[in-house]
Amino acid sequence: MIDHFATFDQPRRPCLDLEDLKSRFHSLSSQAHPDRKHDADAAERQIAHDQSTALNAAYQCLRDPKNRLANLLELELGRKPGIVEEIPQGLTDLFFDVGTLCRQVDTFLKERESNQSPLAKVAAFEKGLEWTDSLNALQEKISARHAGSVATLESMNPAWEKVESTTGPERIALLPLAAAEEVHRDLGFTTRWIQQLRDRIVRLSI
C-alpha cells in the first residue's frame, strides 16, 4: 500500500493543514519536474517523471477528505475501508430527496430535448431555472452534512497525536477506526450526491 502521508513527510492524521500541504507539493514538484531534467539521460528523465507522477497522486489524495481518510484507514488497518451500500444513519431522507429530484430533472431534460418550438424553449428556460434552484438548495443541505463530516475528522486528530509512537495492536485498539470508517462511508455518499447534483445543474445551463 502507498503511504501518501510519507510522500510529503506529513504525520498520519484524518485532517491536514491544506495550505501547508499545498506549499510542500509546489516545493517538491518544482524539484522533481521532468523539465528540470531535459539534459539528463533517458533513465534520469524517467525517474523524474515517476517522482512527479507520485507527487501528483499523493497530493490529489491528501487534499480530498474522503480519499485522505481512505489512505489513512488502509495504512492503519492493513486493508481498504469496508464498502457498505447501506445508507448511513441520518442520510436516508437525503438519499430519497436526491434520487427523486434527479429523476425529475432527468425527465425534464429529456422532454426539453424533444420539444424545440420557440414557445416551448421559453417555458423550458423558466422551468429550468426552477429546477436549478431546487438542485442548489438540496446541494447546500448535502454540503452542510459533508462539512460536518470533515469537522468530525478534525476532532479525531488528537487521537492520532496521542499514539504517535505507538505501534501494533495497541495502536489499533486506541484509535477510533470504526468511527472513522463510518465517516468515510458518509463522505462517500455526500461526495457522490454533490457531484450528481452539479452534473445536472451544468446540463440545465446548456
PDB file of C-alpha atoms in Angstrom:
ATOM      1  CA  MET A   1       0.000   0.000   0.000  1.00  0.00           C
ATOM      2  CA  ILE A   2       1.171   3.544  -0.723  1.00  0.00           C
ATOM      3  CA  ASP A   3       1.757   5.899   2.191  1.00  0.00           C
ATOM      4  CA  HIS A   4       0.830   9.251   0.685  1.00  0.00           C
ATOM      5  CA  PHE A   5       1.442  10.958   4.032  1.00  0.00           C
ATOM      6  CA  ALA A   6       5.094   9.896   3.926  1.00  0.00           C
ATOM      7  CA  THR A   7       5.456  11.370   0.443  1.00  0.00           C
ATOM      8  CA  PHE A   8       5.053  14.840   1.950  1.00  0.00           C
ATOM      9  CA  ASP A   9       6.570  13.982   5.338  1.00  0.00           C
ATOM     10  CA  GLN A  10       3.164  14.538   6.927  1.00  0.00           C
ATOM     11  CA  PRO A  11       2.001  12.810  10.119  1.00  0.00           C
ATOM     12  CA  ARG A  12      -0.880  10.410   9.697  1.00  0.00           C
ATOM     13  CA  ARG A  13      -3.964  12.439  10.554  1.00  0.00           C
ATOM     14  CA  PRO A  14      -7.629  12.489   9.488  1.00  0.00           C
ATOM     15  CA  CYS A  15      -7.205  16.231   8.851  1.00  0.00           C
ATOM     16  CA  LEU A  16      -4.193  18.118   7.496  1.00  0.00           C
ATOM     17  CA  ASP A  17      -3.227  21.758   7.066  1.00  0.00           C
ATOM     18  CA  LEU A  18      -4.122  22.095   3.387  1.00  0.00           C
ATOM     19  CA  GLU A  19      -2.109  25.281   2.894  1.00  0.00           C
ATOM     20  CA  ASP A  20       0.998  23.581   4.265  1.00  0.00           C
ATOM     21  CA  LEU A  21       0.292  20.540   2.090  1.00  0.00           C
ATOM     22  CA  LYS A  22      -0.062  22.762  -0.979  1.00  0.00           C
ATOM     23  CA  SER A  23       3.193  24.548  -0.187  1.00  0.00           C
ATOM     24  CA  ARG A  24       5.043  21.245   0.201  1.00  0.00           C
ATOM     25  CA  PHE A  25       3.557  19.964  -3.047  1.00  0.00           C
ATOM     26  CA  HIS A  26       4.705  23.005  -5.046  1.00  0.00           C
ATOM     27  CA  SER A  27       8.158  22.901  -3.481  1.00  0.00           C
ATOM     28  CA  LEU A  28       8.711  19.198  -4.165  1.00  0.00           C
ATOM     29  CA  SER A  29       7.105  19.375  -7.614  1.00  0.00           C
ATOM     30  CA  SER A  30       9.438  22.156  -8.717  1.00  0.00           C
ATOM     31  CA  GLN A  31      12.408  19.989  -7.740  1.00  0.00           C
ATOM     32  CA  ALA A  32      11.130  16.805  -9.363  1.00  0.00           C
ATOM     33  CA  HIS A  33       9.569  18.270 -12.503  1.00  0.00           C
ATOM     34  CA  PRO A  34      10.797  16.442 -15.649  1.00  0.00           C
ATOM     35  CA  ASP A  35      11.541  19.768 -17.372  1.00  0.00           C
ATOM     36  CA  ARG A  36      14.459  20.227 -14.969  1.00  0.00           C
ATOM     37  CA  LYS A  37      15.979  17.044 -16.389  1.00  0.00           C
ATOM     38  CA  HIS A  38      15.773  17.859 -20.092  1.00  0.00           C
ATOM     39  CA  ASP A  39      19.555  17.483 -20.464  1.00  0.00           C
ATOM     40  CA  ALA A  40      19.676  14.226 -18.488  1.00  0.00           C
ATOM     41  CA  ASP A  41      19.707  10.739 -19.978  1.00  0.00           C
ATOM     42  CA  ALA A  42      16.540   8.706 -20.517  1.00  0.00           C
ATOM     43  CA  ALA A  43      16.827   6.853 -17.199  1.00  0.00           C
ATOM     44  CA  GLU A  44      17.035  10.059 -15.163  1.00  0.00           C
ATOM     45  CA  ARG A  45      14.163  11.629 -17.078  1.00  0.00           C
ATOM     46  CA  GLN A  46      12.033   8.555 -16.362  1.00  0.00           C
ATOM     47  CA  ILE A  47      12.881   8.758 -12.664  1.00  0.00           C
ATOM     48  CA  ALA A  48      11.876  12.436 -12.618  1.00  0.00           C
ATOM     49  CA  HIS A  49       8.644  11.588 -14.443  1.00  0.00           C
ATOM     50  CA  ASP A  50       7.821   8.831 -11.952  1.00  0.00           C
ATOM     51  CA  GLN A  51       8.547  11.130  -8.999  1.00  0.00           C
ATOM     52  CA  SER A  52       6.340  13.858 -10.441  1.00  0.00           C
ATOM     53  CA  THR A  53       3.535  11.366 -11.037  1.00  0.00           C
ATOM     54  CA  ALA A  54       3.793  10.061  -7.462  1.00  0.00           C
ATOM     55  CA  LEU A  55       3.712  13.588  -6.047  1.00  0.00           C
ATOM     56  CA  ASN A  56       0.601  14.463  -8.035  1.00  0.00           C
ATOM     57  CA  ALA A  57      -1.158  11.255  -6.972  1.00  0.00           C
ATOM     58  CA  ALA A  58      -0.286  11.857  -3.314  1.00  0.00           C
ATOM     59  CA  TYR A  59      -1.426  15.471  -3.421  1.00  0.00           C
ATOM     60  CA  GLN A  60      -4.734  14.669  -5.098  1.00  0.00           C
ATOM     61  CA  CYS A  61      -5.348  12.005  -2.447  1.00  0.00           C
ATOM     62  CA  LEU A  62      -4.441  14.023   0.632  1.00  0.00           C
ATOM     63  CA  ARG A  63      -6.234  17.218  -0.382  1.00  0.00           C
ATOM     64  CA  ASP A  64      -9.552  15.357  -0.552  1.00  0.00           C
ATOM     65  CA  PRO A  65     -11.088  14.393   2.844  1.00  0.00           C
ATOM     66  CA  LYS A  66     -12.618  11.113   1.653  1.00  0.00           C
ATOM     67  CA  ASN A  67      -9.535   9.894  -0.214  1.00  0.00           C
ATOM     68  CA  ARG A  68      -7.202  11.011   2.585  1.00  0.00           C
ATOM     69  CA  LEU A  69      -9.267   9.087   5.119  1.00  0.00           C
ATOM     70  CA  ALA A  70      -9.298   6.017   2.873  1.00  0.00           C
ATOM     71  CA  ASN A  71      -5.498   6.069   2.663  1.00  0.00           C
ATOM     72  CA  LEU A  72      -5.215   6.586   6.429  1.00  0.00           C
ATOM     73  CA  LEU A  73      -7.556   3.693   7.216  1.00  0.00           C
ATOM     74  CA  GLU A  74      -5.752   1.389   4.799  1.00  0.00           C
ATOM     75  CA  LEU A  75      -2.426   2.206   6.439  1.00  0.00           C
ATOM     76  CA  GLU A  76      -3.797   1.645   9.946  1.00  0.00           C
ATOM     77  CA  LEU A  77      -5.945  -1.419   9.253  1.00  0.00           C
ATOM     78  CA  GLY A  78      -3.825  -3.066   6.576  1.00  0.00           C
ATOM     79  CA  ARG A  79      -6.846  -3.148   4.271  1.00  0.00           C
ATOM     80  CA  LYS A  80      -9.094  -0.781   2.390  1.00  0.00           C
ATOM     81  CA  PRO A  81     -12.083   0.578   4.336  1.00  0.00           C
ATOM     82  CA  GLY A  82     -15.159  -1.600   4.041  1.00  0.00           C
ATOM     83  CA  ILE A  83     -17.618  -0.908   1.259  1.00  0.00           C
ATOM     84  CA  VAL A  84     -21.139  -0.805   2.662  1.00  0.00           C
ATOM     85  CA  GLU A  85     -24.012   0.077   0.340  1.00  0.00           C
ATOM     86  CA  GLU A  86     -26.432   0.548   3.217  1.00  0.00           C
ATOM     87  CA  ILE A  87     -27.261   4.223   3.703  1.00  0.00           C
ATOM     88  CA  PRO A  88     -25.620   5.570   6.905  1.00  0.00           C
ATOM     89  CA  GLN A  89     -27.891   6.656   9.716  1.00  0.00           C
ATOM     90  CA  GLY A  90     -29.157  10.177   9.161  1.00  0.00           C
ATOM     91  CA  LEU A  91     -28.775  10.104   5.371  1.00  0.00           C
ATOM     92  CA  THR A  92     -31.953   8.229   4.459  1.00  0.00           C
ATOM     93  CA  ASP A  93     -34.018  11.369   3.828  1.00  0.00           C
ATOM     94  CA  LEU A  94     -31.265  12.932   1.720  1.00  0.00           C
ATOM     95  CA  PHE A  95     -30.920   9.697  -0.255  1.00  0.00           C
ATOM     96  CA  PHE A  96     -34.627   9.817  -1.087  1.00  0.00           C
ATOM     97  CA  ASP A  97     -34.551  13.538  -1.916  1.00  0.00           C
ATOM     98  CA  VAL A  98     -31.538  13.204  -4.225  1.00  0.00           C
ATOM     99  CA  GLY A  99     -32.998  10.238  -6.077  1.00  0.00           C
ATOM    100  CA  THR A 100     -36.389  11.882  -6.527  1.00  0.00           C
ATOM    101  CA  LEU A 101     -35.032  15.241  -7.671  1.00  0.00           C
ATOM    102  CA  CYS A 102     -32.520  13.713 -10.073  1.00  0.00           C
ATOM    103  CA  ARG A 103     -35.210  11.593 -11.718  1.00  0.00           C
ATOM    104  CA  GLN A 104     -37.484  14.629 -12.090  1.00  0.00           C
ATOM    105  CA  VAL A 105     -34.718  16.728 -13.615  1.00  0.00           C
ATOM    106  CA  ASP A 106     -33.709  13.909 -15.973  1.00  0.00           C
ATOM    107  CA  THR A 107     -37.309  13.649 -17.176  1.00  0.00           C
ATOM    108  CA  PHE A 108     -37.442  17.419 -17.740  1.00  0.00           C
ATOM    109  CA  LEU A 109     -34.147  17.390 -19.668  1.00  0.00           C
ATOM    110  CA  LYS A 110     -35.377  14.594 -21.910  1.00  0.00           C
ATOM    111  CA  GLU A 111     -38.609  16.459 -22.622  1.00  0.00           C
ATOM    112  CA  ARG A 112     -36.698  19.688 -23.285  1.00  0.00           C
ATOM    113  CA  GLU A 113     -34.540  17.981 -25.892  1.00  0.00           C
ATOM    114  CA  SER A 114     -37.555  16.624 -27.753  1.00  0.00           C
ATOM    115  CA  ASN A 115     -39.510  19.909 -27.941  1.00  0.00           C
ATOM    116  CA  GLN A 116     -37.782  22.637 -29.950  1.00  0.00           C
ATOM    117  CA  SER A 117     -40.614  25.110 -30.637  1.00  0.00           C
ATOM    118  CA  PRO A 118     -39.892  28.768 -29.638  1.00  0.00           C
ATOM    119  CA  LEU A 119     -42.678  28.865 -27.037  1.00  0.00           C
ATOM    120  CA  ALA A 120     -41.581  25.563 -25.577  1.00  0.00           C
ATOM    121  CA  LYS A 121     -37.995  26.817 -25.321  1.00  0.00           C
ATOM    122  CA  VAL A 122     -39.122  29.885 -23.361  1.00  0.00           C
ATOM    123  CA  ALA A 123     -41.197  27.775 -21.000  1.00  0.00           C
ATOM    124  CA  ALA A 124     -38.370  25.266 -20.640  1.00  0.00           C
ATOM    125  CA  PHE A 125     -35.911  28.044 -19.810  1.00  0.00           C
ATOM    126  CA  GLU A 126     -38.086  29.296 -16.969  1.00  0.00           C
ATOM    127  CA  LYS A 127     -38.725  25.792 -15.690  1.00  0.00           C
ATOM    128  CA  GLY A 128     -35.017  25.047 -15.925  1.00  0.00           C
ATOM    129  CA  LEU A 129     -34.305  27.946 -13.582  1.00  0.00           C
ATOM    130  CA  GLU A 130     -36.753  26.494 -11.067  1.00  0.00           C
ATOM    131  CA  TRP A 131     -35.091  23.085 -11.225  1.00  0.00           C
ATOM    132  CA  THR A 132     -31.688  24.736 -10.832  1.00  0.00           C
ATOM    133  CA  ASP A 133     -32.895  26.496  -7.680  1.00  0.00           C
ATOM    134  CA  SER A 134     -34.141  23.173  -6.305  1.00  0.00           C
ATOM    135  CA  LEU A 135     -30.834  21.475  -7.077  1.00  0.00           C
ATOM    136  CA  ASN A 136     -28.839  24.287  -5.464  1.00  0.00           C
ATOM    137  CA  ALA A 137     -30.985  24.186  -2.328  1.00  0.00           C
ATOM    138  CA  LEU A 138     -30.515  20.430  -1.935  1.00  0.00           C
ATOM    139  CA  GLN A 139     -26.812  20.725  -2.680  1.00  0.00           C
ATOM    140  CA  GLU A 140     -26.481  23.225   0.169  1.00  0.00           C
ATOM    141  CA  LYS A 141     -28.069  20.741   2.582  1.00  0.00           C
ATOM    142  CA  ILE A 142     -25.749  17.953   1.473  1.00  0.00           C
ATOM    143  CA  SER A 143     -22.711  20.251   1.575  1.00  0.00           C
ATOM    144  CA  ALA A 144     -23.583  21.127   5.176  1.00  0.00           C
ATOM    145  CA  ARG A 145     -23.642  17.424   6.053  1.00  0.00           C
ATOM    146  CA  HIS A 146     -20.346  16.967   4.200  1.00  0.00           C
ATOM    147  CA  ALA A 147     -18.785  19.844   6.137  1.00  0.00           C
ATOM    148  CA  GLY A 148     -19.997  18.272   9.373  1.00  0.00           C
ATOM    149  CA  SER A 149     -18.215  15.041   8.491  1.00  0.00           C
ATOM    150  CA  VAL A 150     -14.997  16.936   7.782  1.00  0.00           C
ATOM    151  CA  ALA A 151     -15.325  18.687  11.153  1.00  0.00           C
ATOM    152  CA  THR A 152     -15.712  15.280  12.804  1.00  0.00           C
ATOM    153  CA  LEU A 153     -12.440  14.199  11.222  1.00  0.00           C
ATOM    154  CA  GLU A 154     -10.725  17.278  12.598  1.00  0.00           C
ATOM    155  CA  SER A 155     -11.937  16.365  16.087  1.00  0.00           C
ATOM    156  CA  MET A 156     -10.276  12.950  15.672  1.00  0.00           C
ATOM    157  CA  ASN A 157      -6.778  14.364  15.149  1.00  0.00           C
ATOM    158  CA  PRO A 158      -5.899  14.331  18.884  1.00  0.00           C
ATOM    159  CA  ALA A 159      -6.463  10.558  18.981  1.00  0.00           C
ATOM    160  CA  TRP A 160      -3.735  10.107  16.353  1.00  0.00           C
ATOM    161  CA  GLU A 161      -1.463  12.577  18.129  1.00  0.00           C
ATOM    162  CA  LYS A 162      -1.660  10.519  21.330  1.00  0.00           C
ATOM    163  CA  VAL A 163      -0.470   7.321  19.629  1.00  0.00           C
ATOM    164  CA  GLU A 164       2.298   8.946  17.581  1.00  0.00           C
ATOM    165  CA  SER A 165       4.957   6.493  18.761  1.00  0.00           C
ATOM    166  CA  THR A 166       2.658   3.519  19.420  1.00  0.00           C
ATOM    167  CA  THR A 167       2.638   0.567  17.010  1.00  0.00           C
ATOM    168  CA  GLY A 168       0.959  -2.783  16.532  1.00  0.00           C
ATOM    169  CA  PRO A 169      -2.308  -3.995  18.075  1.00  0.00           C
ATOM    170  CA  GLU A 170      -2.114  -1.430  20.865  1.00  0.00           C
ATOM    171  CA  ARG A 171      -2.200   1.403  18.340  1.00  0.00           C
ATOM    172  CA  ILE A 172      -5.202  -0.089  16.555  1.00  0.00           C
ATOM    173  CA  ALA A 173      -7.033  -0.543  19.854  1.00  0.00           C
ATOM    174  CA  LEU A 174      -6.502   3.098  20.828  1.00  0.00           C
ATOM    175  CA  LEU A 175      -7.554   4.680  17.539  1.00  0.00           C
ATOM    176  CA  PRO A 176     -11.243   5.422  16.701  1.00  0.00           C
ATOM    177  CA  LEU A 177     -11.030   3.425  13.489  1.00  0.00           C
ATOM    178  CA  ALA A 178     -14.630   2.176  13.490  1.00  0.00           C
ATOM    179  CA  ALA A 179     -15.890   5.752  13.821  1.00  0.00           C
ATOM    180  CA  ALA A 180     -13.505   6.859  11.082  1.00  0.00           C
ATOM    181  CA  GLU A 181     -14.873   4.178   8.754  1.00  0.00           C
ATOM    182  CA  GLU A 182     -18.398   5.455   9.409  1.00  0.00           C
ATOM    183  CA  VAL A 183     -17.314   8.974   8.479  1.00  0.00           C
ATOM    184  CA  HIS A 184     -15.639   7.588   5.344  1.00  0.00           C
ATOM    185  CA  ARG A 185     -18.918   5.971   4.266  1.00  0.00           C
ATOM    186  CA  ASP A 186     -20.779   9.205   4.994  1.00  0.00           C
ATOM    187  CA  LEU A 187     -18.310  11.206   2.901  1.00  0.00           C
ATOM    188  CA  GLY A 188     -18.632   8.674   0.113  1.00  0.00           C
ATOM    189  CA  PHE A 189     -22.358   9.256  -0.193  1.00  0.00           C
ATOM    190  CA  THR A 190     -22.291  13.038   0.184  1.00  0.00           C
ATOM    191  CA  THR A 191     -19.420  13.411  -2.285  1.00  0.00           C
ATOM    192  CA  ARG A 192     -21.266  11.292  -4.838  1.00  0.00           C
ATOM    193  CA  TRP A 193     -24.545  13.174  -4.378  1.00  0.00           C
ATOM    194  CA  ILE A 194     -22.927  16.601  -4.651  1.00  0.00           C
ATOM    195  CA  GLN A 195     -21.375  15.548  -7.966  1.00  0.00           C
ATOM    196  CA  GLN A 196     -24.682  14.160  -9.261  1.00  0.00           C
ATOM    197  CA  LEU A 197     -26.427  17.444  -8.485  1.00  0.00           C
ATOM    198  CA  ARG A 198     -23.617  19.502 -10.031  1.00  0.00           C
ATOM    199  CA  ASP A 199     -23.793  17.451 -13.223  1.00  0.00           C
ATOM    200  CA  ARG A 200     -27.481  18.221 -13.591  1.00  0.00           C
ATOM    201  CA  ILE A 201     -27.007  21.918 -12.826  1.00  0.00           C
ATOM    202  CA  VAL A 202     -24.483  22.042 -15.672  1.00  0.00           C
ATOM    203  CA  ARG A 203     -26.825  20.188 -18.048  1.00  0.00           C
ATOM    204  CA  LEU A 204     -29.625  22.611 -17.217  1.00  0.00           C
ATOM    205  CA  SER A 205     -27.391  25.582 -18.055  1.00  0.00           C
ATOM    206  CA  ILE A 206     -26.616  24.334 -21.572  1.00  0.00           C
TER     207      ILE A 206
END
